[in-house]
PDB file of C-alpha atoms in Angstrom:
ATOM      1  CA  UNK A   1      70.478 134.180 150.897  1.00 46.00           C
ATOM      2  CA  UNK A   2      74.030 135.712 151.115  1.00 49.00           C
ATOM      3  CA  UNK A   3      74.963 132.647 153.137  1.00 46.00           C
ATOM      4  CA  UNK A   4      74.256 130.031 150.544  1.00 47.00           C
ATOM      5  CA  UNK A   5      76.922 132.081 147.931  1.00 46.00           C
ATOM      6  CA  UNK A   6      79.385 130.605 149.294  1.00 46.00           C
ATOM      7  CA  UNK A   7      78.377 127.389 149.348  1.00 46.00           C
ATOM      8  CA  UNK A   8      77.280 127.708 145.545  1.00 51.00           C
ATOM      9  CA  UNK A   9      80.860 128.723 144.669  1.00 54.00           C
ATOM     10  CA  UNK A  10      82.769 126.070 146.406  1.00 49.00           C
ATOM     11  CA  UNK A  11      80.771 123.995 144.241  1.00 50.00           C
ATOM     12  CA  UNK A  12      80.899 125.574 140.915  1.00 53.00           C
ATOM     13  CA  UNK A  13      84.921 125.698 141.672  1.00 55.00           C
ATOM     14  CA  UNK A  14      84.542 122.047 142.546  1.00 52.00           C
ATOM     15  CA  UNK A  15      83.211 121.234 139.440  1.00 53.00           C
ATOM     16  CA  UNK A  16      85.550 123.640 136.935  1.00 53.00           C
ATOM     17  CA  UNK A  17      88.720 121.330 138.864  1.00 54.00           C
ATOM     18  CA  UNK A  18      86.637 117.871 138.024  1.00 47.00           C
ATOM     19  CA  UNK A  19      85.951 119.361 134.788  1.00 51.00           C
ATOM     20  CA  UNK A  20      89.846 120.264 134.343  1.00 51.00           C
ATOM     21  CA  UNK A  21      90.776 117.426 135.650  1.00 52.00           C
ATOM     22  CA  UNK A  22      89.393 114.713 132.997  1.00 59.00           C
ATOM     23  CA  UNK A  23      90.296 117.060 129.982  1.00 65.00           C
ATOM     24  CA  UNK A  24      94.115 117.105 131.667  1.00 59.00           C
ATOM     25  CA  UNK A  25      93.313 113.106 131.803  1.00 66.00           C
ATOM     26  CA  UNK A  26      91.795 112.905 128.861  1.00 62.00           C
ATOM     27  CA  UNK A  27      94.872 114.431 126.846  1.00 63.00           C
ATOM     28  CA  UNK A  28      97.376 112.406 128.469  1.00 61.00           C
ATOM     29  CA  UNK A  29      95.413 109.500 127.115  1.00 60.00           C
ATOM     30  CA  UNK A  30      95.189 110.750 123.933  1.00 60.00           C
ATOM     31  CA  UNK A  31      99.303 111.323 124.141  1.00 58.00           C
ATOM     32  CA  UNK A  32      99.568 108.032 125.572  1.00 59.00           C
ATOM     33  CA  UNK A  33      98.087 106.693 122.395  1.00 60.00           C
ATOM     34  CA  UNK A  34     100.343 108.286 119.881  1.00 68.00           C
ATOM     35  CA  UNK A  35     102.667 105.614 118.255  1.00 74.00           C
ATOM     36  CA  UNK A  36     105.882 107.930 118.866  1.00 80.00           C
ATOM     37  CA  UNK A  37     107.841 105.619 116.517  1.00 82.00           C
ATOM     38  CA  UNK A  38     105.818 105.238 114.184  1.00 84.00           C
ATOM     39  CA  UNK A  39     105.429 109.214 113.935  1.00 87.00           C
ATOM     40  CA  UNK A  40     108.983 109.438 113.773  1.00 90.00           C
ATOM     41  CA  UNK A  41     109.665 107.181 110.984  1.00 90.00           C
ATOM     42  CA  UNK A  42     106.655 108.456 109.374  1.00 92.00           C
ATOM     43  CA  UNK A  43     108.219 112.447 109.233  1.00 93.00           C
ATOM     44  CA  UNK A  44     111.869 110.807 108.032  1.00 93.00           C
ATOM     45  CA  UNK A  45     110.027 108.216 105.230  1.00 93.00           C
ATOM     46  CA  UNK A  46     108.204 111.667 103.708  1.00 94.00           C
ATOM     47  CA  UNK A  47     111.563 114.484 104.149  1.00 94.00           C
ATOM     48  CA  UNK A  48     113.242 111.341 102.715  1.00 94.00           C
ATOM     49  CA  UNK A  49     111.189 110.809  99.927  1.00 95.00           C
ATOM     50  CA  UNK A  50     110.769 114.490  99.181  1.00 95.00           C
ATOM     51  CA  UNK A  51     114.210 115.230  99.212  1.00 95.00           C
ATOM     52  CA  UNK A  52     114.576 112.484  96.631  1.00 95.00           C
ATOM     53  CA  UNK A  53     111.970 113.022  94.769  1.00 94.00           C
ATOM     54  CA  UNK A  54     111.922 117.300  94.035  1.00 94.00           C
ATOM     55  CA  UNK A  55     115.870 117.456  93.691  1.00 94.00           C
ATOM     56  CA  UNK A  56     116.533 113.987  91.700  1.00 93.00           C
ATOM     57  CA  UNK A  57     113.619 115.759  89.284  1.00 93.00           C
ATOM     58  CA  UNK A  58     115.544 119.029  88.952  1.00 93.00           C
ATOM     59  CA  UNK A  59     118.762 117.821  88.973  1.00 93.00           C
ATOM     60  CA  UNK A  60     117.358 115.753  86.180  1.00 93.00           C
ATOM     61  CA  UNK A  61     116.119 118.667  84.111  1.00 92.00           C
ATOM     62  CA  UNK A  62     119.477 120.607  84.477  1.00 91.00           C
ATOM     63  CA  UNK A  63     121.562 117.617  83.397  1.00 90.00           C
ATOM     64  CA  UNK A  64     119.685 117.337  79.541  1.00 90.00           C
ATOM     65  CA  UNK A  65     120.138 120.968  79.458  1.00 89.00           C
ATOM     66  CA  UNK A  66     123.603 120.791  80.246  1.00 89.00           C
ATOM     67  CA  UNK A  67     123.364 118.019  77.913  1.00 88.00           C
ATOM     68  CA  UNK A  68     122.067 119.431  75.196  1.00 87.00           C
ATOM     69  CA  UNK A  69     124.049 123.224  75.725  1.00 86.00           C
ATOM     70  CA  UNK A  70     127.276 121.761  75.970  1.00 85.00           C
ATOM     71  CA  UNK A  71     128.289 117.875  74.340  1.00 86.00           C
ATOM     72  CA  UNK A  72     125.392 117.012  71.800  1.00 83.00           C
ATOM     73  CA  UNK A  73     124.103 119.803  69.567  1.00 82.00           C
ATOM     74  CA  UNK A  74     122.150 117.315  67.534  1.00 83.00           C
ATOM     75  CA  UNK A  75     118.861 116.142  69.044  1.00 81.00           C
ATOM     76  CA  UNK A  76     119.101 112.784  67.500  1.00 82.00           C
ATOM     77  CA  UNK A  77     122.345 111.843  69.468  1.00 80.00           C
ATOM     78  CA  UNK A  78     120.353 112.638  73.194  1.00 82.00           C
ATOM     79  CA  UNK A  79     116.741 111.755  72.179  1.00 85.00           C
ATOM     80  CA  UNK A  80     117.252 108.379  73.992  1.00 87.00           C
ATOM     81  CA  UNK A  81     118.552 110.118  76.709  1.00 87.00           C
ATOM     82  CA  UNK A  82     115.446 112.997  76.822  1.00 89.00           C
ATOM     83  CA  UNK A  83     113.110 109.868  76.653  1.00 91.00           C
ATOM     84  CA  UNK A  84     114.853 108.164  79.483  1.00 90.00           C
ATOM     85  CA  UNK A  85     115.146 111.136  81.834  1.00 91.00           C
ATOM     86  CA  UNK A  86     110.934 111.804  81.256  1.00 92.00           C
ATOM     87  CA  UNK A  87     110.293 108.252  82.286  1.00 93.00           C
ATOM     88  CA  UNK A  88     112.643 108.641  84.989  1.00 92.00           C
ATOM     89  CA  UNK A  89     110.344 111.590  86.015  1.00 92.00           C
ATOM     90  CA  UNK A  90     107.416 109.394  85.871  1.00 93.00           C
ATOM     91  CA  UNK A  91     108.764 107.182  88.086  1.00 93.00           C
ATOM     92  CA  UNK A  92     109.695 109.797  90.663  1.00 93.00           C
ATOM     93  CA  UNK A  93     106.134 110.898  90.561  1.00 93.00           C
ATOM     94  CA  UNK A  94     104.764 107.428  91.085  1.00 93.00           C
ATOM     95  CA  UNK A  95     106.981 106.831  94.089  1.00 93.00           C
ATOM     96  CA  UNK A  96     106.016 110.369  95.412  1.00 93.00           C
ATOM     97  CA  UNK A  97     102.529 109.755  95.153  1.00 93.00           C
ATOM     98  CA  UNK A  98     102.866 105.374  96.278  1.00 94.00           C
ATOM     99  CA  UNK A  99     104.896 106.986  99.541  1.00 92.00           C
ATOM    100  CA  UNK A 100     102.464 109.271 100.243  1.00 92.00           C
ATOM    101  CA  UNK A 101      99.815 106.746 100.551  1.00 93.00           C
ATOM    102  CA  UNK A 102     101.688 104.363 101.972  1.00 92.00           C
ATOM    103  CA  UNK A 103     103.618 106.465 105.122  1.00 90.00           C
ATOM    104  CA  UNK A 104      99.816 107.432 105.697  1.00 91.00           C
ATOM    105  CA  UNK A 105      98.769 104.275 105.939  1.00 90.00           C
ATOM    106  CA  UNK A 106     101.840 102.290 108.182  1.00 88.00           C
ATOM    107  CA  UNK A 107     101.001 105.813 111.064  1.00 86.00           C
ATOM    108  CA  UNK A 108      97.515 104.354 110.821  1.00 84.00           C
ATOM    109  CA  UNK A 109      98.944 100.886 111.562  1.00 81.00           C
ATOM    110  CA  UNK A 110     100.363 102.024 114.535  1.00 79.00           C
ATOM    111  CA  UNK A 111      97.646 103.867 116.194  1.00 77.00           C
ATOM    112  CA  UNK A 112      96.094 100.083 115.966  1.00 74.00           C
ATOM    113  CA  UNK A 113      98.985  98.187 116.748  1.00 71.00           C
ATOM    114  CA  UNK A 114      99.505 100.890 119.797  1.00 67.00           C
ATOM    115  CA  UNK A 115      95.746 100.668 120.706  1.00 62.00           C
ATOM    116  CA  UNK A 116      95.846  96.849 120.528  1.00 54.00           C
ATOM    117  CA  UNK A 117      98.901  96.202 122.808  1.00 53.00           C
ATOM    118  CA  UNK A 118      98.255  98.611 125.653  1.00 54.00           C
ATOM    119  CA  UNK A 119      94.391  97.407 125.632  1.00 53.00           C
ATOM    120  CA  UNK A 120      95.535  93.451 125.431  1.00 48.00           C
ATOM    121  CA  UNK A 121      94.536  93.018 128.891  1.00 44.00           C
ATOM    122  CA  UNK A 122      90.664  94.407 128.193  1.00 47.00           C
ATOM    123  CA  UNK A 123      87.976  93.265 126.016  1.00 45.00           C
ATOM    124  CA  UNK A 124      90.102  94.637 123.183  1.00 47.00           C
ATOM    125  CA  UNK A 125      90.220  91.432 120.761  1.00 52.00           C
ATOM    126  CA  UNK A 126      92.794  91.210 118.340  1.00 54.00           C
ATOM    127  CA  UNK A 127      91.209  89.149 114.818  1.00 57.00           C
ATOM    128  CA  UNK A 128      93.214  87.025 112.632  1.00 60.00           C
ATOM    129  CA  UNK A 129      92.885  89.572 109.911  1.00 64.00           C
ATOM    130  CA  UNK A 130      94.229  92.084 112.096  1.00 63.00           C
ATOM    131  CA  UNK A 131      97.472  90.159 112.726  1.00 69.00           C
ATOM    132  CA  UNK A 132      97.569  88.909 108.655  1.00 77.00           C
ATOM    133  CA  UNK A 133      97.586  92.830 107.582  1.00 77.00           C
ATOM    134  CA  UNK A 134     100.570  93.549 109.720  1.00 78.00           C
ATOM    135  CA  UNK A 135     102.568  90.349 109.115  1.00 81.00           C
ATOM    136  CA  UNK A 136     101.911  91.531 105.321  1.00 86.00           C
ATOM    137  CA  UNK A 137     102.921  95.459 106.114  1.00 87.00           C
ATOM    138  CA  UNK A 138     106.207  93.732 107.633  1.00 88.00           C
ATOM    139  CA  UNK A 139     106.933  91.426 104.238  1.00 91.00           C
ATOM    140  CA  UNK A 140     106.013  94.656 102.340  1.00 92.00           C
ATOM    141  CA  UNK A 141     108.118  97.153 103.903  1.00 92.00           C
ATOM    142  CA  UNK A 142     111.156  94.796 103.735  1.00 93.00           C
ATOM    143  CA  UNK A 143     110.577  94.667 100.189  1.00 94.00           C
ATOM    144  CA  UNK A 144     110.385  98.186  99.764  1.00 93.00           C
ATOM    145  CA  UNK A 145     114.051  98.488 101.706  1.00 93.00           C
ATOM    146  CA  UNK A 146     115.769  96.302  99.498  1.00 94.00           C
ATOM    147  CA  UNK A 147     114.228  98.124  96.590  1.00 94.00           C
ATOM    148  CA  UNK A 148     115.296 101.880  98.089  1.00 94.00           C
ATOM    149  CA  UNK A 149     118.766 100.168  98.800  1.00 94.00           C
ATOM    150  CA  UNK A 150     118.917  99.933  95.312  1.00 94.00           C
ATOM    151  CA  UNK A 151     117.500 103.488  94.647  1.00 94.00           C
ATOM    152  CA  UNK A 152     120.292 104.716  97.131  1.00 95.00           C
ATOM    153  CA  UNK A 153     122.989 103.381  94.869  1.00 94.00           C
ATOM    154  CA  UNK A 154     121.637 104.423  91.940  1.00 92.00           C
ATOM    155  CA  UNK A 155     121.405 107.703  92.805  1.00 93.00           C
ATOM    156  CA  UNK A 156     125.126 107.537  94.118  1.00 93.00           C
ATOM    157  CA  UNK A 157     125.833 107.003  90.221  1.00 92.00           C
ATOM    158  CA  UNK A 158     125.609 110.555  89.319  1.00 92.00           C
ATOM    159  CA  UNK A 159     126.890 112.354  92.207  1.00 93.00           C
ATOM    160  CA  UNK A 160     129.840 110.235  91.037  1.00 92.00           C
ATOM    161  CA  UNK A 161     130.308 111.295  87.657  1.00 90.00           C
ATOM    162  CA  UNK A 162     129.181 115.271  88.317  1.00 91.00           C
ATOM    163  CA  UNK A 163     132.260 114.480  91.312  1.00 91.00           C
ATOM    164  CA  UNK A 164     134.931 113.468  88.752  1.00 89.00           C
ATOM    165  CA  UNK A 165     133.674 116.646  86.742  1.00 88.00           C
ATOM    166  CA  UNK A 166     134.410 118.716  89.400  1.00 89.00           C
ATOM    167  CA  UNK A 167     137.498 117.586  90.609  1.00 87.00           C
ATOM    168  CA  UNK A 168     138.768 117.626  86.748  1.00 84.00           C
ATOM    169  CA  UNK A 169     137.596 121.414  86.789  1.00 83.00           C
ATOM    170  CA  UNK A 170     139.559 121.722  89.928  1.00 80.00           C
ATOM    171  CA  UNK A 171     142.885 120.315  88.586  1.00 78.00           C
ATOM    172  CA  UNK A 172     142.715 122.972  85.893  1.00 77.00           C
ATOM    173  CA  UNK A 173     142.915 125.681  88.246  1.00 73.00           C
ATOM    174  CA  UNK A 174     146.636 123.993  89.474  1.00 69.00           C
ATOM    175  CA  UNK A 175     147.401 121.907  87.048  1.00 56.00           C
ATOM    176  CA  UNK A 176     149.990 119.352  87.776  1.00 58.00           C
ATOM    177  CA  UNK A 177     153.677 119.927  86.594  1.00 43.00           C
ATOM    178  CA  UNK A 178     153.892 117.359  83.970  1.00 49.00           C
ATOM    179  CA  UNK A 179     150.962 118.732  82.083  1.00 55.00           C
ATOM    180  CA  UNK A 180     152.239 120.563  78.708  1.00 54.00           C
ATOM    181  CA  UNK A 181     148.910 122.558  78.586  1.00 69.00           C
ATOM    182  CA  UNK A 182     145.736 122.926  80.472  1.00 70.00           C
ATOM    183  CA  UNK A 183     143.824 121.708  76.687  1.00 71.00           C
ATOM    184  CA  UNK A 184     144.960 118.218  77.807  1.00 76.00           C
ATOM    185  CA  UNK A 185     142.384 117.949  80.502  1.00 78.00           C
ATOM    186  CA  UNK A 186     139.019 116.877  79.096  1.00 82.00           C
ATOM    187  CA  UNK A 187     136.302 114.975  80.209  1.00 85.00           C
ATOM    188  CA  UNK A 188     134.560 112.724  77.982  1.00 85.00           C
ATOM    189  CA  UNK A 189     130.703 111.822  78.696  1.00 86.00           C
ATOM    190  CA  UNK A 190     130.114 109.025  75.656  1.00 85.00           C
ATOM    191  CA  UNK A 191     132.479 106.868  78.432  1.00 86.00           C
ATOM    192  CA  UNK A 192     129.519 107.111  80.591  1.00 84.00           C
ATOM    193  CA  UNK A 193     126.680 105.676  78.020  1.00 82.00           C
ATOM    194  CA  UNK A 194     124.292 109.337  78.154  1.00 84.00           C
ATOM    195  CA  UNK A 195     124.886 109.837  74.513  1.00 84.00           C
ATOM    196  CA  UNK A 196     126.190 107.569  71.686  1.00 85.00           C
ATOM    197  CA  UNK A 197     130.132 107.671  70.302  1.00 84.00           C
ATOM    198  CA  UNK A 198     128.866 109.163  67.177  1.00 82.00           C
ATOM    199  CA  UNK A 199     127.641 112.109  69.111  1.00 80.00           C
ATOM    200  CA  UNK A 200     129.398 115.269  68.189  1.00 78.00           C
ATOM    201  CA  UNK A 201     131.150 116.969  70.449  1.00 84.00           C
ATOM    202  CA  UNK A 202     131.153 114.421  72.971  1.00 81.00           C
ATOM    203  CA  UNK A 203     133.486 115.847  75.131  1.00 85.00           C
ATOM    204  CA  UNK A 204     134.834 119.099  76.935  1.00 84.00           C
ATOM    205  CA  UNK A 205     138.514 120.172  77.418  1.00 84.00           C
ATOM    206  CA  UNK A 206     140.366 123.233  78.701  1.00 80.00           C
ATOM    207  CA  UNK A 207     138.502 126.229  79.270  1.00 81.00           C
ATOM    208  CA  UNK A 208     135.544 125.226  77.777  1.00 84.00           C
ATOM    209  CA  UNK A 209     135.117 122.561  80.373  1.00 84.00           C
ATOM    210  CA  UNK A 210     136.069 124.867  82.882  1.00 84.00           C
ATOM    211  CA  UNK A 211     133.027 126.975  81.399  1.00 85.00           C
ATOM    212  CA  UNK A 212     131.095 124.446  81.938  1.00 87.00           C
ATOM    213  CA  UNK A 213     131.493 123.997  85.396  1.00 86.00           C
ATOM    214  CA  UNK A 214     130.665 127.606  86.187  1.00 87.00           C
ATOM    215  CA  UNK A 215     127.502 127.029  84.906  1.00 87.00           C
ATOM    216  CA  UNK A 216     124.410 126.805  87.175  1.00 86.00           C
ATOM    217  CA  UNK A 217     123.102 123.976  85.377  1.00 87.00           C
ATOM    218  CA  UNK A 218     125.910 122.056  86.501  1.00 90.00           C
ATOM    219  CA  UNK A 219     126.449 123.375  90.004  1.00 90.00           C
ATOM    220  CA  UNK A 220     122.911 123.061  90.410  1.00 92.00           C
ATOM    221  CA  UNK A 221     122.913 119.463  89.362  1.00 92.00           C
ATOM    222  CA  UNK A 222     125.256 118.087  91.209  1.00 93.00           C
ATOM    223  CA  UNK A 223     124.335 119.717  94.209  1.00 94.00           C
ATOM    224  CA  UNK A 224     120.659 118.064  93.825  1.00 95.00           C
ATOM    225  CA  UNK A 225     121.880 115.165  93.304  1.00 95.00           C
ATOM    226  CA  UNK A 226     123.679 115.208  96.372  1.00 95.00           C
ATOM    227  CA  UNK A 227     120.851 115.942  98.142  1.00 96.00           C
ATOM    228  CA  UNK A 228     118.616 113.022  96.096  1.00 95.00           C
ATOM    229  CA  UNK A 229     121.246 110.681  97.564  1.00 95.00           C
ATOM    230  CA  UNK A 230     120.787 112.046 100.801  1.00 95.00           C
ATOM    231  CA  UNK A 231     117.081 111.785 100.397  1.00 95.00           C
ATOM    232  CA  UNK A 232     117.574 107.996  99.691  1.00 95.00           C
ATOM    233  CA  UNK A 233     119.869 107.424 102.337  1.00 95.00           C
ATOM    234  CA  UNK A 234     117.105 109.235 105.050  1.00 95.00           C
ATOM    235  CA  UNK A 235     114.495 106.804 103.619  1.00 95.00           C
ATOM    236  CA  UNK A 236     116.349 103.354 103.529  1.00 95.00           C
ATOM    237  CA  UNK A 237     116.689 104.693 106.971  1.00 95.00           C
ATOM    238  CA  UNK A 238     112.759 105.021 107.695  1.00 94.00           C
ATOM    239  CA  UNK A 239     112.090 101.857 106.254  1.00 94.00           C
ATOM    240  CA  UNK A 240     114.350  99.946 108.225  1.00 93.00           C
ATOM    241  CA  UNK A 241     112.937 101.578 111.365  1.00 91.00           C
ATOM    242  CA  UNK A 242     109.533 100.785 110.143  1.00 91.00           C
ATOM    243  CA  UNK A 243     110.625  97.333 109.728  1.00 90.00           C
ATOM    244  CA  UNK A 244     111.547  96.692 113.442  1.00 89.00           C
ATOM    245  CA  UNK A 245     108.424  98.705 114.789  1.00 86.00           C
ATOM    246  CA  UNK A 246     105.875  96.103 112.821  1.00 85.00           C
ATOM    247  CA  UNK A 247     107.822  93.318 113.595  1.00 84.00           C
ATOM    248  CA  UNK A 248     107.872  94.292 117.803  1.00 81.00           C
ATOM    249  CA  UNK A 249     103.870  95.328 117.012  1.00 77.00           C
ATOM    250  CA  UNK A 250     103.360  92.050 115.378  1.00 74.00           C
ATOM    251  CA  UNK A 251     105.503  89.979 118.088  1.00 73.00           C
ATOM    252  CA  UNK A 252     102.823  92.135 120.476  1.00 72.00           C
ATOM    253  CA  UNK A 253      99.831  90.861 118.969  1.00 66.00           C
ATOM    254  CA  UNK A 254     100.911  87.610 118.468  1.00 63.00           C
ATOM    255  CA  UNK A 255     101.630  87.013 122.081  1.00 56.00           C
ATOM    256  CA  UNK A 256      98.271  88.977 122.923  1.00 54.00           C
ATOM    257  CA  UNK A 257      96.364  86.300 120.909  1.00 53.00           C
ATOM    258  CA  UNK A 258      97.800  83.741 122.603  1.00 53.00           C
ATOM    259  CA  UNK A 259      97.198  84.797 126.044  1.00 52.00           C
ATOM    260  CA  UNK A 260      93.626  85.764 125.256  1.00 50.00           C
ATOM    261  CA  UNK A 261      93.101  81.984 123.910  1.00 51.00           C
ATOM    262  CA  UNK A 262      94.913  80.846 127.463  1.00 47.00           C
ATOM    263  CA  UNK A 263      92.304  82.842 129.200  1.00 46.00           C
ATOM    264  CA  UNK A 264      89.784  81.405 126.872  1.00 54.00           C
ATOM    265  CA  UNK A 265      90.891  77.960 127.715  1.00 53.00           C
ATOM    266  CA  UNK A 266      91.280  78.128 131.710  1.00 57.00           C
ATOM    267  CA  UNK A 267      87.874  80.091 131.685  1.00 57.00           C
ATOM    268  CA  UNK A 268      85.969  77.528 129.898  1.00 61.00           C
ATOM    269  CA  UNK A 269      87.851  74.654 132.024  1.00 61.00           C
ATOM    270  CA  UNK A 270      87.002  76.448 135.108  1.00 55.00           C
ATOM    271  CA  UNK A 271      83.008  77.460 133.970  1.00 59.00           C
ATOM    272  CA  UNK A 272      83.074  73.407 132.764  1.00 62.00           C
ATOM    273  CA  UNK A 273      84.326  72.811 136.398  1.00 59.00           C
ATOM    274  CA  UNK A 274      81.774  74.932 137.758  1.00 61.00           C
ATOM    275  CA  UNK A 275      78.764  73.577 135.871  1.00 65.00           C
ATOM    276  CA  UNK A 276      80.187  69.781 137.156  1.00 59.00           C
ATOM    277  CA  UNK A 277      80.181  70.942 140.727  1.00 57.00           C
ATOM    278  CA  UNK A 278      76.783  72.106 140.797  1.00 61.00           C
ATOM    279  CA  UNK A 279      75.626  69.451 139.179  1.00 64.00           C
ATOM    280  CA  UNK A 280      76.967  67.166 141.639  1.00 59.00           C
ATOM    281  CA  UNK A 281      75.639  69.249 144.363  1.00 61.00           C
ATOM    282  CA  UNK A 282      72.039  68.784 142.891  1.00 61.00           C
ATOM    283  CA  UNK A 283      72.360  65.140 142.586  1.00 59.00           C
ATOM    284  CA  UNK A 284      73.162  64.738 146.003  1.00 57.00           C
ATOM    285  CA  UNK A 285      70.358  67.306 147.461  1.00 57.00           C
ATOM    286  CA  UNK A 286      68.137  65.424 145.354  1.00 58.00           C
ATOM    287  CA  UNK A 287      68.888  61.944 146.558  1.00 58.00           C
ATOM    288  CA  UNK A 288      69.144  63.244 149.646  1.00 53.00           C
ATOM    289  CA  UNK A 289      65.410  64.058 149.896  1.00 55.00           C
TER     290      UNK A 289
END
């Protein structure tokens, strides 16, 4: 009995190594599976799109306060502006929601696409359907660049105009020598179409425009929208990386279709071949006898 322990333990440690052996294979598979790329673009499409998305809609918010606190004191005069801003908002939470969906879904794509290429050479089959989706995933996603491009420069607009606000607030502090008075410094926003000419006071000058920009409204503000334009800039970014890895995965499948139907083809010449030979072969045994 004592001499069989052994024996029994060299095979229960032979079995833990098999056993840790195919889960250590079985992971690598898994990581060999992981569309790396597509991961990657996925993570910068979503910071992207957050960025954009949470600081445009603050930076929003502060600006009609500012707004409203500081160069229309009638409602009237910004109500087009309030309404504006709100669908604005709307359309940030669309887009939040739309990319949410979507980055989700183009990760899924690549698990297939991923699957599909390094399997080509199996009984992995890729359909028509398959290869429609992504050819449509590639129109769509170009699409969606040219329409962030457009997003990107939007959102440059006001990190332009909270810019020329600053650096006016920054001339006041050293004012240049052929300035009579500091007063003479203003900055006008009706210039800018946010609120009508009729709006009263329309504009800021001396110190209380430099009030103004000691506000956190406005630092706040234009610091979001810095980061907004960043946000837009890191998902024009995704997109276009996106772009190329659907258009490689589509290339992929394309070419796997075709050399699946080339297989189809020889296969069927060569079974058609076959089938003759032995035909022959039985015509000749039978004539034979």
């Amino acid at each position: 009995m004592d001499g069989m322990k052994p024996e029994s333990t060299a095979e229960e440690n032979q079995d833990e190594r098999e056993e840790s052996k195919g889960c250590f294979e079985c992971c690598i598979k898994c990581l060999g599976g992981v569309p790396y790329a597509s991961l990657v673009a996925t993570i910068l499409c979503f910071s992207g799109v957050a960025l954009f998305c949470g600081c445009g809609h603050v930076a929003l918010t502060g600006t009609v306060t500012m707004v409203e606190n500081h160069f229309s004191r009638i409602t009237s005069d910004h109500a087009t502006l309030i309404d504006v801003v709100q669908i604005l908002q709307y359309i940030i939470y669309g887009i939040a929601c739309f990319f949410f969906l979507y980055g989700i879904i183009l990760l899924a794509e690549g698990f297939y696409t991923t699957s599909a290429v390094k399997e080509m050479h199996s009984e992995f089959k890729t359909t028509v359907c398959g290869r429609c989706i992504s050819a449509m995933f590639v129109f769509l996603t170009y699409i969606l660049g040219l329409g962030w491009l457009g997003i990107f420069g939007f959102s440059a607009v006001p990190v332009f105009l909270f810019y020329n606000m600053w650096t006016t607030c920054g001339a006041m502090k050293s004012p240049i020598a052929n300035l009579t008075s500091v007063d003479n410094i203003c900055v006008d926003v009706r210039q800018y179409g946010i609120i009508p000419w009729n709006a009263s006071p329309g504009k800021a000058c001396g110190s209380t425009l430099s009030d103004i920009c000691n506000t956190s409204e406005f630092y706040l503000s234009y610091h979001l929208y810095i980061v907004a334009c960043a946000g837009a800039g890191a998902t024009v970014i995704a997109l276009i990386h996106y772009l190329m890895i659907l258009a490689a995965n589509w290339a992929y499948l394309k070419g796997a279709c075709q050399q699946t139907h080339d297989y189809q083809d020889i296969k069927t010449r060569d079974d058609q071949e076959l089938q003759d030979v032995q035909s022959r072969s039985k015509e000749g045994l039978n004539s034979y006898s």
